[in-house]
Amino acid sequence: MRVGLRVNGTFHEVDVEPRALLVHVLRGLGYRSVRVGCDTATCGACTVLIDGRPAKSCNLLAVQVDGAEIVTAEHADGLLERLRKSFNAHHAAQCGYCTSGMLMAAYALLSRRERPSEDEVREHMAGVLCRCTGYQNIVRAVVEA
Amino acid sequence: MFPPELDYVRARSLDEAIGVLASREDAVPIAGGQSLVPLLKLRAVSPGLLVDIRGLKGLGGVDVGGPIRIGALATHGDIEGHAELRARCPVMAEAASKIADVQVRSFGTVGGSLAHADPLADWPPVLMALDAEVHVHGPSGSRAIPMGDFVRGPYTTALERGELVTGIVVRDCPRGAAYLKYAYRHGDFAVVAVAAALRADGGHVSEARLAAIGVADRPLRLGQAEARLAGVPVSEDAFADAAEAAARSVSPPDDHRASSGYRRALLATLVKRALRAAAGR
Ligand SMILES: Cc1cc2nc3c(=O)[nH]c(=O)nc-3n(C[C@H](O)[C@H](O)[C@H](O)COP(=O)(O)OP(=O)(O)OC[C@H]3O[C@@H](n4cnc5c(N)ncnc54)[C@H](O)[C@@H]3O)c2cc1C
Ligand code: FES
Ligand code: FES
């Protein structure tokens, strides 16, 4: 099936099998920040924004989001740049596997709310798991971004 | 993990979707895909054709003008974030916010959750306590099914072949309603959860509805506990009495997640707390 996706502002038209998962299609297009962690909709490493809302790309078929506007951690804009700098400054990554999912969850929250409280950050980011950092620095990085 | 090979069609109208679903034995609808895609990946189901209903107009949205009407395609996130609904029926926003995580709530729909009928899904107990109706449309027309009759067992509902959930209607949402969910980890399915709806008149209970998950193979209305509350003064003693009646009325399953006794004890505690929370609103 022909599917059109606008990823970080660039339009792609791709031929996909209906059973293809969005995460695999995005990686195939070169968006390697989008990672497969658990492959069971649990860890959030594959989180991207779809029409402004965060979603797990391992748990959607690409055909379901034909025509959608997608944002991945490769995106370049002021907010993502601010978040990247803040993650760096607060040592919010160790192995880095969860980081693109964390960035996308944070990006989704900060695009809707300028100054979220620590509790809001924790609640909103609960769908991305980190097995290294213990979360403290990630939460601080988002609160202070 | 990859889903099996399948065909896919995007339905352009409700009638077209129903026509395809009724005529092809191997066709299943897909809404948000948040329960179906995992099943496809596990090859627990292998439909020949997916009929995508997510783009159908008129099946989404939240309307609080008269009775509360929520379209089948409204996502958990839509319900959580709807300011007027939160003002009119806070327990629905409360319940939505306890489902999974923000990512799942962006796509998962209330209609999909009801049709999937996971025994631990959060909407059924809440909608049972609110005495909601499930509206469905199929090859032989439309009908409304009381929420209490909709779930027939684990992953089993009153839906007939070719029928789709089109929405839910809540005619009466008491302010005094609460949903308490106990899970081992944030965003997990419940071990036990309780929904309570309470109305009082002159300090006495005039109406009490209670429903729970995690204490049977399907959501349960707690009739015996409700009966204990009829007409009694709103008090901690009454809540404790109802909690005890609730615990005595169930035979919870014993499994790797929790023993039967633990579930029973949790039920009593959650009934008490849910009634207390409902009474305080
Ligand atoms: C990680 C994770 C955690 C979760 N945690 C929870 C939780 O804590 N509590 C909870 O309640 N749920 C939880 N869920 C399930 C989630 O709520 C799903 O959104 C919901 O169960 C299904 O909605 P959907 O729109 O995604 O349906 P789909 O996955 O698209 O469909 C599910 C089933 O319903 C059928 N269907 C869909 N729409 C209709 C319709 N309108 N009419 C008839 N049949 C239809 C499909 O054919 C399919 O059989 C979780 C899911 C995930 C992935
Ligand atoms: S890979 Fe998608 S949630 Fe873990
Ligand atoms: S930094 Fe390693 S999983 Fe988060």
Coordinates of C-alpha atoms and ligand atoms in Angstrom, one line a residue:
Chain A
M1 CA 0.0 0.0 0.0
R2 CA 1.1 3.6 -0.7
V3 CA 1.5 5.6 2.5
G4 CA 2.3 9.2 2.8
L5 CA 4.1 10.4 6.0
R6 CA 5.5 13.9 6.7
V7 CA 8.4 13.3 9.1
N8 CA 10.1 16.3 10.7
G9 CA 8.7 18.4 7.8
T10 CA 9.9 16.1 5.0
F11 CA 7.3 14.3 3.0
H12 CA 7.9 10.7 2.2
E13 CA 5.7 8.4 0.1
V14 CA 6.5 4.7 0.7
D15 CA 5.2 1.3 -0.4
V16 CA 4.5 -0.8 2.7
E17 CA 2.9 -4.1 3.5
P18 CA -0.3 -3.4 5.5
R19 CA 1.3 -5.4 8.4
A20 CA 4.4 -3.2 8.6
L21 CA 4.9 -1.6 12.0
L22 CA 5.4 2.2 12.0
V23 CA 8.7 1.9 13.9
H24 CA 10.2 -0.3 11.1
V25 CA 9.0 2.0 8.4
L26 CA 10.5 5.1 10.1
R27 CA 13.8 3.3 10.7
G28 CA 13.8 2.2 7.1
L29 CA 13.5 5.8 6.0
G30 CA 16.6 6.6 8.0
Y31 CA 15.1 7.9 11.2
R32 CA 17.3 5.7 13.4
S33 CA 16.6 7.7 16.6
V34 CA 13.3 5.7 16.8
R35 CA 14.3 2.6 18.7
V36 CA 12.9 -0.8 19.3
G37 CA 13.3 -1.7 23.0
C38 CA 10.7 -4.1 24.3
D39 CA 8.7 -4.5 21.0
T40 CA 5.6 -5.0 23.3
A41 CA 4.3 -1.4 23.8
T42 CA 5.8 -1.3 27.3
C43 CA 9.1 0.7 27.3
G44 CA 8.4 3.8 25.2
A45 CA 11.8 3.8 23.4
C46 CA 9.9 3.9 20.1
T47 CA 7.9 7.0 21.1
V48 CA 7.3 9.6 18.3
L49 CA 4.8 12.4 17.9
I50 CA 1.9 11.7 15.6
D51 CA -0.2 14.8 14.7
G52 CA 1.1 16.3 18.0
R53 CA 0.4 13.4 20.3
P54 CA 3.0 11.0 21.7
A55 CA 2.5 7.4 20.6
K56 CA 4.5 4.1 20.6
S57 CA 5.5 3.4 17.0
C58 CA 6.0 -0.3 17.7
N59 CA 2.3 -0.6 18.5
L60 CA 0.8 1.0 15.3
L61 CA 0.7 -0.2 11.7
A62 CA 2.2 2.4 9.3
V63 CA -1.0 2.2 7.3
Q64 CA -3.0 3.4 10.3
V65 CA -1.3 6.8 10.2
D66 CA -1.3 7.5 6.5
G67 CA -1.1 11.2 5.9
A68 CA 0.1 12.0 9.5
E69 CA 2.6 14.6 10.6
I70 CA 5.3 12.8 12.5
V71 CA 8.1 14.2 14.7
T72 CA 11.1 12.1 15.8
A73 CA 14.2 13.0 17.9
E74 CA 16.1 14.0 14.7
H75 CA 13.8 17.0 14.4
A76 CA 15.6 20.4 14.6
D77 CA 13.7 23.2 16.3
G78 CA 14.2 25.5 19.2
L79 CA 12.4 23.3 21.8
L80 CA 14.1 20.1 20.9
E81 CA 17.5 21.9 20.9
R82 CA 16.7 23.3 24.4
L83 CA 15.8 19.8 25.6
R84 CA 18.9 18.2 24.2
K85 CA 21.1 20.9 25.9
S86 CA 19.3 20.4 29.2
F87 CA 19.6 16.6 29.0
N88 CA 23.3 17.0 28.4
A89 CA 23.8 19.6 31.2
H90 CA 21.9 17.4 33.7
H91 CA 23.6 14.1 32.7
A92 CA 20.1 12.7 31.8
A93 CA 21.5 9.8 29.8
Q94 CA 23.7 6.9 30.5
C95 CA 23.5 4.2 27.9
G96 CA 21.2 6.5 25.9
Y97 CA 18.8 3.8 24.6
C98 CA 15.8 5.4 26.2
T99 CA 16.8 9.0 25.4
S100 CA 15.0 9.5 22.1
G101 CA 11.8 8.3 23.7
M102 CA 12.4 10.5 26.7
L103 CA 13.0 13.5 24.5
M104 CA 9.8 12.9 22.5
A105 CA 7.7 12.5 25.6
A106 CA 9.2 15.7 27.0
Y107 CA 8.7 17.5 23.7
A108 CA 5.0 16.5 23.6
L109 CA 4.5 17.8 27.2
L110 CA 6.5 21.1 26.7
S111 CA 4.7 21.9 23.4
R112 CA 1.5 21.9 25.4
R113 CA 2.6 23.3 28.7
E114 CA 5.3 25.9 29.1
R115 CA 6.3 25.2 32.7
P116 CA 5.1 21.8 34.0
S117 CA 5.5 20.9 37.6
E118 CA 7.8 18.0 38.6
D119 CA 4.7 15.9 39.3
E120 CA 3.3 16.6 35.8
V121 CA 6.6 15.7 34.3
R122 CA 6.7 12.4 36.2
E123 CA 3.1 11.5 35.3
H124 CA 3.6 12.5 31.6
M125 CA 6.9 10.6 31.2
A126 CA 5.8 7.4 33.0
G127 CA 5.4 5.7 29.6
V128 CA 9.1 5.7 28.9
L129 CA 11.3 3.4 30.9
C130 CA 14.9 4.0 31.7
R131 CA 17.0 1.1 33.0
C132 CA 20.1 3.2 33.8
T133 CA 19.6 6.7 35.3
G134 CA 17.0 6.2 38.1
Y135 CA 15.0 9.0 36.4
Q136 CA 16.1 11.9 38.8
N137 CA 18.3 13.6 36.2
I138 CA 15.8 13.1 33.4
V139 CA 13.0 14.7 35.4
R140 CA 15.3 17.6 36.4
A141 CA 16.4 18.1 32.8
V142 CA 12.8 18.4 31.7
V143 CA 11.7 20.6 34.6
E144 CA 14.6 23.0 33.9
A145 CA 14.7 22.9 30.1
Chain B
M1 CA 7.7 -9.5 16.2
F2 CA 5.7 -8.9 13.1
P3 CA 2.0 -9.2 12.5
P4 CA 0.9 -11.9 10.0
E5 CA 0.2 -11.0 6.4
L6 CA -3.1 -9.4 6.1
D7 CA -5.2 -7.0 3.9
Y8 CA -6.3 -3.6 5.1
V9 CA -9.0 -1.3 4.1
R10 CA -10.0 2.1 5.4
A11 CA -13.7 2.3 5.8
R12 CA -15.3 5.5 4.3
S13 CA -18.6 5.1 6.1
L14 CA -20.2 3.2 9.0
D15 CA -22.4 1.3 6.6
E16 CA -19.5 0.3 4.4
A17 CA -17.5 -0.9 7.5
I18 CA -20.5 -3.0 8.7
G19 CA -21.1 -4.4 5.2
V20 CA -17.6 -5.7 4.9
L21 CA -17.5 -7.0 8.5
A22 CA -20.8 -8.8 8.1
S23 CA -19.8 -10.4 4.7
R24 CA -16.3 -11.5 5.4
E25 CA -15.8 -14.0 8.2
D26 CA -12.1 -13.1 8.5
A27 CA -12.5 -9.4 8.8
V28 CA -12.0 -7.5 12.1
P29 CA -12.3 -3.8 12.8
I30 CA -9.3 -1.8 14.1
A31 CA -9.7 1.5 16.0
G32 CA -6.6 2.7 17.9
G33 CA -4.9 -0.7 17.6
Q34 CA -3.6 -0.5 21.1
S35 CA -5.0 -3.9 22.0
L36 CA -5.2 -5.4 18.5
V37 CA -1.7 -4.7 17.3
P38 CA -0.1 -6.6 20.3
L39 CA -2.4 -9.5 19.6
L40 CA -1.4 -9.5 15.9
K41 CA 2.3 -9.4 16.8
L42 CA 1.8 -12.4 19.1
R43 CA -0.1 -14.1 16.3
A44 CA -2.9 -14.6 18.9
V45 CA -5.3 -13.5 16.1
S46 CA -4.7 -13.7 12.4
P47 CA -7.5 -11.8 10.6
G48 CA -7.4 -11.8 6.8
L49 CA -8.7 -8.2 6.6
L50 CA -8.5 -5.2 8.9
V51 CA -11.2 -2.7 8.5
D52 CA -9.9 0.6 9.8
I53 CA -12.7 2.7 11.4
R54 CA -10.6 5.4 13.0
G55 CA -11.3 7.9 10.2
L56 CA -15.1 7.6 10.4
K57 CA -16.8 10.9 11.0
G58 CA -19.5 11.0 13.6
L59 CA -18.1 8.2 15.7
G60 CA -15.7 10.4 17.7
G61 CA -16.2 13.3 20.0
V62 CA -17.6 14.1 23.4
D63 CA -20.9 15.9 23.8
V64 CA -22.1 17.1 27.2
G65 CA -25.0 19.2 26.0
G66 CA -27.8 16.9 27.2
P67 CA -27.0 13.3 28.4
I68 CA -23.3 12.7 28.1
R69 CA -22.5 11.2 24.7
I70 CA -19.1 9.8 24.0
G71 CA -18.2 8.5 20.5
A72 CA -16.7 5.1 20.2
L73 CA -13.6 6.6 18.7
A74 CA -13.0 9.1 21.5
T75 CA -9.6 8.2 22.9
H76 CA -8.8 7.8 26.6
G77 CA -6.7 11.0 26.1
D78 CA -9.7 12.9 24.6
I79 CA -11.8 12.0 27.6
E80 CA -9.1 12.9 30.1
G81 CA -8.5 16.3 28.5
H82 CA -12.1 17.4 27.9
A83 CA -12.7 20.3 30.3
E84 CA -16.5 20.3 30.2
L85 CA -16.7 16.6 30.7
R86 CA -14.3 16.8 33.6
A87 CA -16.6 19.5 35.2
R88 CA -19.8 17.5 34.6
C89 CA -18.5 14.0 35.2
P90 CA -15.1 14.1 36.9
V91 CA -14.9 10.3 37.5
M92 CA -14.6 9.7 33.7
A93 CA -11.5 12.0 33.5
E94 CA -10.2 10.3 36.6
A95 CA -10.6 6.9 35.2
A96 CA -9.2 7.8 31.8
S97 CA -6.0 9.2 33.4
K98 CA -5.5 5.8 35.1
I99 CA -5.3 3.8 31.9
A100 CA -1.8 2.9 30.7
D101 CA 0.3 5.9 29.8
V102 CA 0.0 9.0 27.7
Q103 CA 1.2 7.3 24.5
V104 CA -1.5 4.5 24.7
R105 CA -4.1 7.1 25.7
S106 CA -3.3 9.0 22.5
F107 CA -4.7 6.2 20.3
G108 CA -6.6 3.7 22.5
T109 CA -10.4 4.3 22.3
V110 CA -13.3 3.8 24.6
G111 CA -15.1 1.8 21.9
G112 CA -12.1 -0.5 21.4
S113 CA -11.7 -1.0 25.1
L114 CA -15.3 -2.1 25.5
A115 CA -15.3 -4.4 22.4
H116 CA -12.0 -6.0 23.5
A117 CA -13.5 -6.7 26.9
D118 CA -10.2 -7.4 28.7
P119 CA -11.4 -8.6 32.2
L120 CA -9.2 -5.9 33.7
A121 CA -10.1 -3.0 31.4
D122 CA -10.9 0.1 33.4
W123 CA -13.9 1.5 31.5
P124 CA -16.4 -1.3 32.2
P125 CA -16.6 -0.9 36.0
V126 CA -16.8 2.9 35.7
L127 CA -19.5 2.7 33.1
M128 CA -21.4 0.1 35.2
A129 CA -21.4 2.3 38.2
L130 CA -22.6 5.2 36.0
D131 CA -25.4 2.9 34.5
A132 CA -24.2 3.8 31.0
E133 CA -25.7 2.5 27.7
V134 CA -23.5 1.1 25.0
H135 CA -24.8 2.1 21.6
V136 CA -24.1 -0.3 18.7
H137 CA -24.9 -0.4 15.0
G138 CA -24.9 -3.5 12.8
P139 CA -26.5 -5.2 9.8
S140 CA -29.9 -5.2 11.5
G141 CA -29.8 -1.6 12.7
S142 CA -29.0 0.1 16.0
R143 CA -29.6 -0.8 19.6
A144 CA -28.6 0.3 23.0
I145 CA -27.2 -2.2 25.5
P146 CA -27.1 -1.5 29.2
M147 CA -23.4 -1.6 30.3
G148 CA -24.3 -4.2 32.9
D149 CA -25.3 -6.6 30.1
F150 CA -22.6 -5.8 27.6
V151 CA -19.6 -7.8 28.9
R152 CA -20.5 -11.5 28.8
G153 CA -17.2 -13.0 29.9
P154 CA -13.4 -12.6 29.4
Y155 CA -12.9 -11.0 25.9
T156 CA -16.6 -11.7 25.2
T157 CA -19.4 -9.2 24.7
A158 CA -23.0 -8.9 23.6
L159 CA -21.8 -7.7 20.1
E160 CA -23.2 -9.7 17.2
R161 CA -21.4 -10.4 14.0
G162 CA -20.8 -7.2 12.0
E163 CA -21.9 -4.9 14.9
L164 CA -19.8 -2.0 15.9
V165 CA -19.8 0.0 19.1
T166 CA -20.8 3.5 18.0
G167 CA -20.7 5.3 21.4
I168 CA -21.7 5.4 25.0
V169 CA -24.4 7.4 26.7
V170 CA -24.4 8.4 30.4
R171 CA -27.7 9.9 31.4
D172 CA -26.9 10.4 34.9
C173 CA -23.4 11.1 36.4
P174 CA -23.5 11.9 40.1
R175 CA -20.8 14.3 41.3
G176 CA -20.2 11.8 44.1
A177 CA -18.4 9.2 42.1
A178 CA -14.9 7.9 42.3
Y179 CA -12.6 5.3 40.7
L180 CA -9.9 3.7 42.7
K181 CA -7.4 1.4 41.0
Y182 CA -4.7 -0.6 42.7
A183 CA -1.9 -1.8 40.3
Y184 CA 1.7 -3.0 41.1
R185 CA 3.3 -0.4 38.7
H186 CA 2.2 2.9 37.4
G187 CA 0.2 2.4 34.2
D188 CA -0.3 -1.4 34.7
F189 CA -3.6 -3.2 34.5
A190 CA -5.3 -3.3 37.9
V191 CA -5.0 -6.0 40.4
V192 CA -8.3 -4.8 41.8
A193 CA -10.2 -1.6 41.1
V194 CA -13.5 -0.2 42.3
A195 CA -15.9 2.4 40.9
A196 CA -18.5 4.0 43.2
A197 CA -21.3 6.3 42.5
L198 CA -23.2 7.7 45.5
R199 CA -26.1 10.1 46.1
A200 CA -27.3 11.3 49.4
D201 CA -30.5 13.0 50.5
G202 CA -30.6 14.6 54.0
G203 CA -27.5 12.7 55.1
H204 CA -28.9 9.4 54.0
V205 CA -27.8 7.3 51.0
S206 CA -30.5 7.6 48.3
E207 CA -28.5 5.8 45.6
A208 CA -25.4 3.7 45.6
R209 CA -23.8 1.9 42.7
L210 CA -20.6 -0.1 43.0
A211 CA -18.6 -2.2 40.4
A212 CA -15.2 -3.9 40.5
I213 CA -12.6 -5.6 38.4
G214 CA -10.0 -8.1 39.5
V215 CA -12.4 -10.2 41.7
A216 CA -13.9 -12.4 39.0
D217 CA -13.3 -13.3 35.4
R218 CA -15.3 -10.2 34.3
P219 CA -16.3 -6.9 35.8
L220 CA -18.9 -7.2 38.5
R221 CA -21.6 -5.1 39.9
L222 CA -21.5 -5.4 43.8
G223 CA -25.2 -5.8 44.4
Q224 CA -25.0 -7.0 48.0
A225 CA -22.8 -4.1 49.1
E226 CA -25.2 -1.7 47.3
A227 CA -28.2 -3.2 49.2
R228 CA -26.4 -2.6 52.5
L229 CA -26.2 1.1 51.7
A230 CA -29.8 1.7 50.8
G231 CA -31.3 4.4 52.9
V232 CA -28.6 4.3 55.7
P233 CA -26.9 7.4 57.1
V234 CA -23.8 8.3 55.1
S235 CA -21.1 7.3 57.6
E236 CA -17.8 5.4 58.0
D237 CA -19.7 2.6 59.6
A238 CA -22.0 2.2 56.6
F239 CA -19.0 2.2 54.3
A240 CA -17.3 -0.5 56.4
D241 CA -20.4 -2.6 56.4
A242 CA -20.7 -2.3 52.6
A243 CA -17.0 -3.2 52.2
E244 CA -17.5 -6.3 54.3
A245 CA -20.6 -7.3 52.3
A246 CA -18.7 -6.8 49.0
A247 CA -15.8 -9.0 50.2
R248 CA -18.2 -11.7 51.3
S249 CA -20.0 -11.7 48.0
V250 CA -17.1 -12.6 45.7
S251 CA -14.8 -15.6 45.1
P252 CA -11.8 -13.9 43.5
P253 CA -9.4 -15.9 41.3
D254 CA -6.1 -17.1 42.7
D255 CA -3.3 -16.5 40.3
H256 CA 0.3 -15.4 39.9
R257 CA -0.6 -11.8 40.3
A258 CA -2.5 -12.1 43.6
S259 CA -4.0 -14.7 45.8
S260 CA -7.8 -14.9 46.3
G261 CA -7.5 -13.7 49.9
Y262 CA -5.4 -10.7 48.9
R263 CA -7.9 -9.7 46.2
R264 CA -10.7 -10.0 48.7
A265 CA -8.9 -7.8 51.2
L266 CA -8.1 -5.3 48.5
L267 CA -11.7 -5.2 47.4
A268 CA -12.9 -4.3 51.0
T269 CA -10.3 -1.6 51.3
L270 CA -11.0 -0.1 47.9
V271 CA -14.8 -0.2 48.4
K272 CA -14.4 1.7 51.7
R273 CA -12.0 4.3 50.1
A274 CA -14.1 4.7 47.0
L275 CA -17.2 5.4 49.0
R276 CA -15.4 7.8 51.2
A277 CA -14.0 9.6 48.1
A278 CA -17.4 9.7 46.4
A279 CA -19.1 11.1 49.5
G280 CA -16.5 13.8 49.8
R281 CA -17.2 15.2 46.3
Ligands
LIG1 C1 1.0 -0.9 27.3 C2 -0.5 -1.0 27.4 C3 -1.1 -0.8 28.6 C4 -2.5 -0.8 28.7 N1 -3.0 -0.6 30.0 C5 -4.4 -0.5 30.1 C6 -5.0 -0.3 31.4 O1 -4.3 -0.1 32.4 N2 -6.4 -0.3 31.4 C7 -7.1 -0.5 30.3 O2 -8.4 -0.4 30.5 N3 -6.6 -0.7 29.1 C8 -5.2 -0.7 29.0 N4 -4.7 -1.0 27.7 C9 -5.6 -1.2 26.6 C10 -6.0 0.1 25.9 O3 -6.9 0.8 26.8 C11 -6.7 -0.1 24.6 O4 -6.7 1.2 24.1 C12 -8.1 -0.6 24.5 O5 -8.2 -1.8 25.1 C13 -8.4 -0.8 23.0 O6 -8.7 0.3 22.3 P1 -8.3 0.5 20.8 O7 -9.0 1.6 20.2 O8 -6.8 0.6 20.7 O9 -8.8 -0.9 20.1 P2 -8.2 -1.8 19.0 O10 -6.9 -2.4 19.5 O11 -8.2 -1.2 17.7 O12 -9.3 -3.0 19.0 C14 -9.5 -3.8 20.1 C15 -10.6 -4.8 19.8 O13 -11.8 -4.2 19.7 C16 -12.4 -4.3 18.4 N5 -12.9 -3.0 18.1 C17 -12.3 -1.8 18.1 N6 -13.2 -0.8 18.0 C18 -14.4 -1.3 17.9 C19 -15.7 -0.8 17.7 N7 -16.0 0.5 17.7 N8 -16.8 -1.7 17.7 C20 -16.5 -3.0 17.7 N9 -15.3 -3.6 17.9 C21 -14.3 -2.7 17.9 C22 -11.2 -4.7 17.5 O14 -11.6 -5.5 16.4 C23 -10.4 -5.5 18.4 O15 -10.9 -6.8 18.6 C24 -3.3 -1.0 27.6 C25 -2.7 -1.2 26.3 C26 -1.3 -1.1 26.2 C27 -0.7 -1.3 24.9
FES2 S1 9.6 -0.7 21.7 FE1 7.8 0.3 21.5 S2 7.2 0.5 23.6 FE2 9.1 -0.6 23.7
FES3 S1 20.0 5.8 29.8 FE1 20.0 3.7 29.5 S2 17.9 3.2 29.5 FE2 17.9 5.2 29.9

